[in-house]
Coordinates of C-alpha atoms in Angstrom, one line a residue:
X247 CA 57.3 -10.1 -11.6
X248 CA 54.9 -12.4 -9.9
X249 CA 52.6 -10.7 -7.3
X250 CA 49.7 -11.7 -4.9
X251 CA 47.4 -8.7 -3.1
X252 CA 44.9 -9.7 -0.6
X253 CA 43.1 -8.1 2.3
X254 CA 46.3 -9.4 4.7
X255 CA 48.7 -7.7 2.5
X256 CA 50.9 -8.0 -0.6
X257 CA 53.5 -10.2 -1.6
X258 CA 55.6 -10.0 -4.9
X259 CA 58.9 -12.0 -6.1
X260 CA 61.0 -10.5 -9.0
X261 CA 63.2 -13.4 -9.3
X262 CA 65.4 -12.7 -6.7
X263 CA 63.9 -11.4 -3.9
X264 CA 60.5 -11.6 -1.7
X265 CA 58.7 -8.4 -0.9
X266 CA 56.3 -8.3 1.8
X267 CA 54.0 -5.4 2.4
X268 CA 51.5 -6.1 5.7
X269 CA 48.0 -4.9 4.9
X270 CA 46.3 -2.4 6.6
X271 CA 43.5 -2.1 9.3
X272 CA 41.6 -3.5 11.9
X273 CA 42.8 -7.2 11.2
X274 CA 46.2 -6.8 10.9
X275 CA 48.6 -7.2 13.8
X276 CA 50.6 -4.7 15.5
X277 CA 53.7 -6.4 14.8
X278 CA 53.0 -6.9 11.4
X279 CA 52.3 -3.3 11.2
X280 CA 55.3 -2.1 13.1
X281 CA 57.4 -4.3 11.3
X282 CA 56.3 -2.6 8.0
X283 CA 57.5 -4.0 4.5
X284 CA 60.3 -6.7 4.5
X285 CA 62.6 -7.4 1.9
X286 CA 63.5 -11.4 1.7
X287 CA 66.8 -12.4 -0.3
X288 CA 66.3 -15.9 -2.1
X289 CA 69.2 -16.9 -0.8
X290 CA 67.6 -16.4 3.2
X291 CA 64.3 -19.2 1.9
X292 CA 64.4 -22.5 3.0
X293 CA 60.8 -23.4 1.3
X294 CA 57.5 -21.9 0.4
X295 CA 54.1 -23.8 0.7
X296 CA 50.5 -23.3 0.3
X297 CA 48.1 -24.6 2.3
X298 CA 44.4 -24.6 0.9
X299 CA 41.4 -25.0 3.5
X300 CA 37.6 -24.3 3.0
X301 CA 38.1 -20.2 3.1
X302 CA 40.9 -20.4 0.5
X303 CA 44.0 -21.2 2.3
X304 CA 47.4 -19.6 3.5
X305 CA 50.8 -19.2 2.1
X306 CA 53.9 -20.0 4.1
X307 CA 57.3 -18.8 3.5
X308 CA 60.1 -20.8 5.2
X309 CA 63.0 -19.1 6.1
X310 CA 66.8 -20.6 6.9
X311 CA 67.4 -21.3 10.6
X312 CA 69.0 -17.7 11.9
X313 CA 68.8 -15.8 8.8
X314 CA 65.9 -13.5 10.5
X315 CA 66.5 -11.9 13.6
X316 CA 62.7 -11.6 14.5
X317 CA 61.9 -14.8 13.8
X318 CA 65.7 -15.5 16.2
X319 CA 64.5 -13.3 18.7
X320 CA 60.7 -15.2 18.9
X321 CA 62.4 -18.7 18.9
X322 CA 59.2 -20.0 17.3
X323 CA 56.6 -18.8 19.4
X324 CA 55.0 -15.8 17.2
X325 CA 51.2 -16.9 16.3
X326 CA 49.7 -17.3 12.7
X327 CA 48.3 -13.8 12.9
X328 CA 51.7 -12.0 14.4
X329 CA 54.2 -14.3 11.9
X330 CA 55.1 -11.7 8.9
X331 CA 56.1 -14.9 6.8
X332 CA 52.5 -15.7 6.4
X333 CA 49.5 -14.7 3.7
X334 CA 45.9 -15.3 4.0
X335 CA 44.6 -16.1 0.8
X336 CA 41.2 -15.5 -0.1
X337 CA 39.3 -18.5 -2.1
X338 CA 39.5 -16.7 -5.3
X339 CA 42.9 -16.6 -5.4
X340 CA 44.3 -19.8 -4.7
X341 CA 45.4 -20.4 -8.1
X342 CA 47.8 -17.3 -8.3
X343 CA 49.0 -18.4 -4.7
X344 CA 49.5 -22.2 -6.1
X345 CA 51.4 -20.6 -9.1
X346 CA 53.6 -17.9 -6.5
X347 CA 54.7 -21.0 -4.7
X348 CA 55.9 -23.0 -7.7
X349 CA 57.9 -19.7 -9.0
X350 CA 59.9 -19.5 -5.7
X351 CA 60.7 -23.1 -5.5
X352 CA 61.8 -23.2 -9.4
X353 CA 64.4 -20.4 -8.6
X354 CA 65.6 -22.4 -5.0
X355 CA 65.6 -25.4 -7.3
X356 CA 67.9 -23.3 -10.1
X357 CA 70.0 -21.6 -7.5
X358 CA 70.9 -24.5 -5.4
X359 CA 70.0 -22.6 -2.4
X360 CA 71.0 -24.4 0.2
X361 CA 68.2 -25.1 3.1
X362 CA 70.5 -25.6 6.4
X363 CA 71.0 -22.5 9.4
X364 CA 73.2 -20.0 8.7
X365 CA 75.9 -18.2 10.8
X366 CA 75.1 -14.6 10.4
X367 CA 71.6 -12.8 9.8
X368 CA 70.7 -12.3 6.1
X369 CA 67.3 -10.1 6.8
X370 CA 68.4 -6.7 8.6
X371 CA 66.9 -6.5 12.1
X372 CA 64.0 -3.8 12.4
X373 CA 64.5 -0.1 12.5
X374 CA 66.0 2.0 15.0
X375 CA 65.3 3.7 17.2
X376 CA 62.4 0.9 18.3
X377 CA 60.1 0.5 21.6
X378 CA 57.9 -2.2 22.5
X379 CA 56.5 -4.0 25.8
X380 CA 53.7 -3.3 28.4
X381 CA 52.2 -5.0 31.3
X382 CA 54.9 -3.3 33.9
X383 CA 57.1 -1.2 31.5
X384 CA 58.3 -0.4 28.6
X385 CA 61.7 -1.3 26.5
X386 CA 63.0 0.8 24.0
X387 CA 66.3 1.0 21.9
X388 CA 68.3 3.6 20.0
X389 CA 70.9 1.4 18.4
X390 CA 73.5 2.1 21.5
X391 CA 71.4 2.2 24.5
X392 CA 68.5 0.1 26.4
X393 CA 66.2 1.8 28.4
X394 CA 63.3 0.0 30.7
X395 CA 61.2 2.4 32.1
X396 CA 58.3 1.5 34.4
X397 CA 54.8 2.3 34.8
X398 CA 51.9 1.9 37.8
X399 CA 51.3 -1.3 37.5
X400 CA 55.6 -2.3 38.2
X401 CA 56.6 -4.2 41.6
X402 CA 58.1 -1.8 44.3
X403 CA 61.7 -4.1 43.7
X404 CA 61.3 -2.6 40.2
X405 CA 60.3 1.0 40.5
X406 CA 61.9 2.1 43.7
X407 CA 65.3 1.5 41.4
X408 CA 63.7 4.0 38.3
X409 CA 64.4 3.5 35.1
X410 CA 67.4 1.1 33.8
X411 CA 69.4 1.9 30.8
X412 CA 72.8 0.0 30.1
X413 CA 74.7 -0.5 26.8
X414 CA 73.9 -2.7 24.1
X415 CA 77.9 -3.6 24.3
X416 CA 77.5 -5.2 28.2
X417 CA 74.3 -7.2 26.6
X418 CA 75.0 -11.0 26.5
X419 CA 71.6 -12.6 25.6
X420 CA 68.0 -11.2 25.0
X421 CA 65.1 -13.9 25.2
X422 CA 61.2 -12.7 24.2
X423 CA 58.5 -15.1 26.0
X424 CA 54.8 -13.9 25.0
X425 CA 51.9 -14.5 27.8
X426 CA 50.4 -17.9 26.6
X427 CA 46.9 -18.6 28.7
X428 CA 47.5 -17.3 32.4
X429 CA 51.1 -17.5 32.5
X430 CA 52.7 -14.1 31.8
X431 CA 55.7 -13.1 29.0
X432 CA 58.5 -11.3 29.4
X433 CA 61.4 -9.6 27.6
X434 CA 64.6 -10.7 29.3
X435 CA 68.1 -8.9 29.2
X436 CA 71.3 -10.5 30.5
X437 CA 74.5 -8.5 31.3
X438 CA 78.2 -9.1 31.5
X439 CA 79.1 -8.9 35.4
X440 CA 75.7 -8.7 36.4
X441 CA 74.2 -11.4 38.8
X442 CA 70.9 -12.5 37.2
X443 CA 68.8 -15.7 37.3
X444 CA 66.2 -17.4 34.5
X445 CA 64.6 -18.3 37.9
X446 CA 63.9 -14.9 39.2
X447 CA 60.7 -13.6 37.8
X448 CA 60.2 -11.1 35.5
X449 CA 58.0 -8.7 37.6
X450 CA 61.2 -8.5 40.0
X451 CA 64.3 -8.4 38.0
X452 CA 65.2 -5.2 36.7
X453 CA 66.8 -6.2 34.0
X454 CA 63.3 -7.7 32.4
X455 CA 59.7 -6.6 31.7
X456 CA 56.9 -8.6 32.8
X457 CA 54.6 -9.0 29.8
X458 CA 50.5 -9.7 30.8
X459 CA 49.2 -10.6 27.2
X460 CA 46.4 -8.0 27.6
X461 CA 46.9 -6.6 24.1
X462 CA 48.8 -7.7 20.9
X463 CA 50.6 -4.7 21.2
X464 CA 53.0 -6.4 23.7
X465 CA 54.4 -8.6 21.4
X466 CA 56.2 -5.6 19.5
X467 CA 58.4 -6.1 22.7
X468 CA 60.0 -8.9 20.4
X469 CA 61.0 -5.7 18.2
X470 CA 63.5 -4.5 20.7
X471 CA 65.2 -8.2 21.6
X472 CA 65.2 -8.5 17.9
X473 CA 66.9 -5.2 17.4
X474 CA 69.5 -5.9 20.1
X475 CA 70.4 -9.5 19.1
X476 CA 71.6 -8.0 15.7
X477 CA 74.1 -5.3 17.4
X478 CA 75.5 -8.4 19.3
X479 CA 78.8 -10.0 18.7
X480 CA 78.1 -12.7 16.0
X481 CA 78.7 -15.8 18.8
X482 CA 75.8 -14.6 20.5
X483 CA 73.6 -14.0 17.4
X484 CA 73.7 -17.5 16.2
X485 CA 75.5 -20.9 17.0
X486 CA 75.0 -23.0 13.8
X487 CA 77.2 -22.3 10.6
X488 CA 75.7 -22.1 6.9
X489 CA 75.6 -25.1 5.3
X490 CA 78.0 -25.5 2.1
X491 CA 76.1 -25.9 -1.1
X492 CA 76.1 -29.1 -2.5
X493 CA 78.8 -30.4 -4.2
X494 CA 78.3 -30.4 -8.0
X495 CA 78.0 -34.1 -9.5
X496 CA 80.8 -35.0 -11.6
X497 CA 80.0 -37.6 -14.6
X498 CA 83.9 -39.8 -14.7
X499 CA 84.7 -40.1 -18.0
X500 CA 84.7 -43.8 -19.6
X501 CA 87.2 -45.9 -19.2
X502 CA 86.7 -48.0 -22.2
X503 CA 83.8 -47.2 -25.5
X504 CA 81.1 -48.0 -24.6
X505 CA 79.7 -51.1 -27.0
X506 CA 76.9 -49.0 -28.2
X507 CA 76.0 -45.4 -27.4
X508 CA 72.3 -44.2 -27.7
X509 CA 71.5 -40.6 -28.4
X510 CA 69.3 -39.1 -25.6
X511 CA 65.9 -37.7 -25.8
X512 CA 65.8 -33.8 -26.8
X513 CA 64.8 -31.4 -24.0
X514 CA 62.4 -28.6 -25.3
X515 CA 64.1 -25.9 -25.4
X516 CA 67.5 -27.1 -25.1
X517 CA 70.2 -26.0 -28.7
X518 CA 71.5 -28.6 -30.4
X519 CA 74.8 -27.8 -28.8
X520 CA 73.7 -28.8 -25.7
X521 CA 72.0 -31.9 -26.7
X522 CA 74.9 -34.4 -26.3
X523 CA 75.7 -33.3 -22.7
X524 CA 71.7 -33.1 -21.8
X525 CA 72.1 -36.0 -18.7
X526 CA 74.7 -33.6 -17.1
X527 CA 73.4 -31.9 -14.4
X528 CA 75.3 -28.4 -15.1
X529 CA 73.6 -28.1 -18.0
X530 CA 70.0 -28.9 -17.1
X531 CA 70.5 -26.4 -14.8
X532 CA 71.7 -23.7 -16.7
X533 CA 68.9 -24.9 -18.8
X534 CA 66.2 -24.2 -16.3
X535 CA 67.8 -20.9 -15.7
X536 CA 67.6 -19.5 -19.5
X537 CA 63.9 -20.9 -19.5
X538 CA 63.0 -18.9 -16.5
X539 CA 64.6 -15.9 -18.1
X540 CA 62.6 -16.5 -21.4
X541 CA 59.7 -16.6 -19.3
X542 CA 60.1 -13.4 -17.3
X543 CA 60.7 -12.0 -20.9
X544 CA 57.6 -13.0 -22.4
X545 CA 59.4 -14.7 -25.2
X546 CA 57.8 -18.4 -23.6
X547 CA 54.1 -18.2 -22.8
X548 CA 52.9 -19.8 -19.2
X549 CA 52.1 -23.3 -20.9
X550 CA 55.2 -23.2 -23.2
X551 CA 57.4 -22.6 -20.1
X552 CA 55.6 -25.2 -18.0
X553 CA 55.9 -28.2 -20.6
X554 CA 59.5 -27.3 -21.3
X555 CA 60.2 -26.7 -17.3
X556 CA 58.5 -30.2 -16.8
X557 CA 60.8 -31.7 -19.3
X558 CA 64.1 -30.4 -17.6
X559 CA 63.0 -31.6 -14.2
X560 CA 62.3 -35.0 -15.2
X561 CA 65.6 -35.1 -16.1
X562 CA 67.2 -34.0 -13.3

């Protein structure tokens, strides 16, 4: 188990998953917080980086296009603060971020996982049932059912209609904007048979709230779109398909003996068995596998792990 705690909150990887458990306090974002602790598959990571600066740095983790529905639902537009895929690190710990990162990307590396979109949701969408929103309204969803309800603050077009509430089954796209500068958000609902327009603005389509960016709390409006898009049919969740895994490299056999035949260089690590095949890919693979296994099992210390892990790779 390979763990990093800091003030913005706790990540840990096991070998085959990524668990992510947001701080707490003042700092931390309401979406973070109302998102709570994530469990991340390694088959749903695309890539993990760190990225040192003069504080310490900050730890990314890269998910496959489509595999989250949050990060769906945001379309790229969450900030550093609000994104649950990112760490702080503190200065002091930059080494055990540094060492977090090259744990992941030697089990990606292992696993083949395969870095393209893919063509269903891998993360489970947050929990129901979840509200979100303010400026004119607020959103909320029990699994089934949408409800907007308005407050003070909603146009007359808006609240002389009272509240909306419609069936996550007539729901044929969701789309989260946040307020960026002076130019307001919204959270966005289209309908089967219903007439609606992206030109018609939020604060007069009934079918939308109008976000103002006055708190951070309005960005858990993304919770609901996010919670929605997962209860649609899978056309309208994502587009893209996964990408196949790479094809395995074959070695053809020799047509002819060859005229001399040299022996290659032992891998650390590798059985004596497995020294005349040690150029086949397979088999480094496996290789890197059982090393990582030792490793986890204390039988390989850190630096007897990394020389034979370096060994493997360069062979690869």
């Amino acid at each position: 188990m390979t763990e990093i705690t800091q003030r913005d909150g706790t990540w840990s990887f096991d070998g085959s998953e990524v668990r992510i458990v947001p701080g707490r306090g003042k700092g931390i974002h309401p979406l973070r917080e109302a998102l709570g602790e994530i469990v991340v598959p390694v088959r749903a990571v695309a890539g993990i980086s760190f990225e040192p600066d003069r504080k310490g740095g900050r730890l990314r983790l890269r998910l496959r296009d489509g595999a989250c529905p949050v990060l769906r639902a945001a379309d790229g537009r969450l900030k550093d603060g609000a994104d649950p895929y990112q760490l702080s690190v503190e200065k002091d710990r930059t080494g055990v971020a540094e060492f977090f990162v090259e744990e992941i990307r030697d089990v990606l590396l292992i696993e083949q996982v395969p870095t393209g979109p893919v063509d269903r949701f891998l993360l489970p969408g947050p929990s129901v049932p979840v509200a979100g929103g303010g400026g004119d309204g607020t959103a909320s969803f029990d699994g089934g059912t949408v409800r907007l309800t308005w407050n003070w603050k909603a146009k007359e077009a808006k609240s002389s209609g009272g509240p909306v509430a419609f069936l996550v089954s007539e729901v044929t796209g969701v789309s989260w904007v946040p307020a960026i500068g002076l130019e307001n958000g919204r959270l966005r609902f289209t309908l089967r048979g219903q007439w609606s327009s992206v030109s018609t603005p939020a604060e007069s389509d009934p079918y939308s709230l109008d976000l103002w960016g006055l708190s951070k709390k309005e960005y858990t409006a993304v919770l609901v779109a996010a919670a929605v898009l997962v209860r649609l049919p899978e056309p309208a969740q994502a587009s893209r398909k996964e990408s196949a895994p790479p094809a395995p490299i074959e070695i053809p056999a020799p047509t002819h003996a060859p005229a001399e035949v040299t022996a290659p260089a032992p891998v650390p690590a590798l059985t004596a068995s497995a020294s005349a095949s040690a150029d086949d890919h397979d088999v480094l693979l496996r290789r890197l596998r059982e090393l990582g296994e030792l490793h986890r099992a204390g039988v390989l210390t850190d630096d007897e792990f990394s020389t034979a892990k370096q060994a493997v790779l360069k062979r690869l």
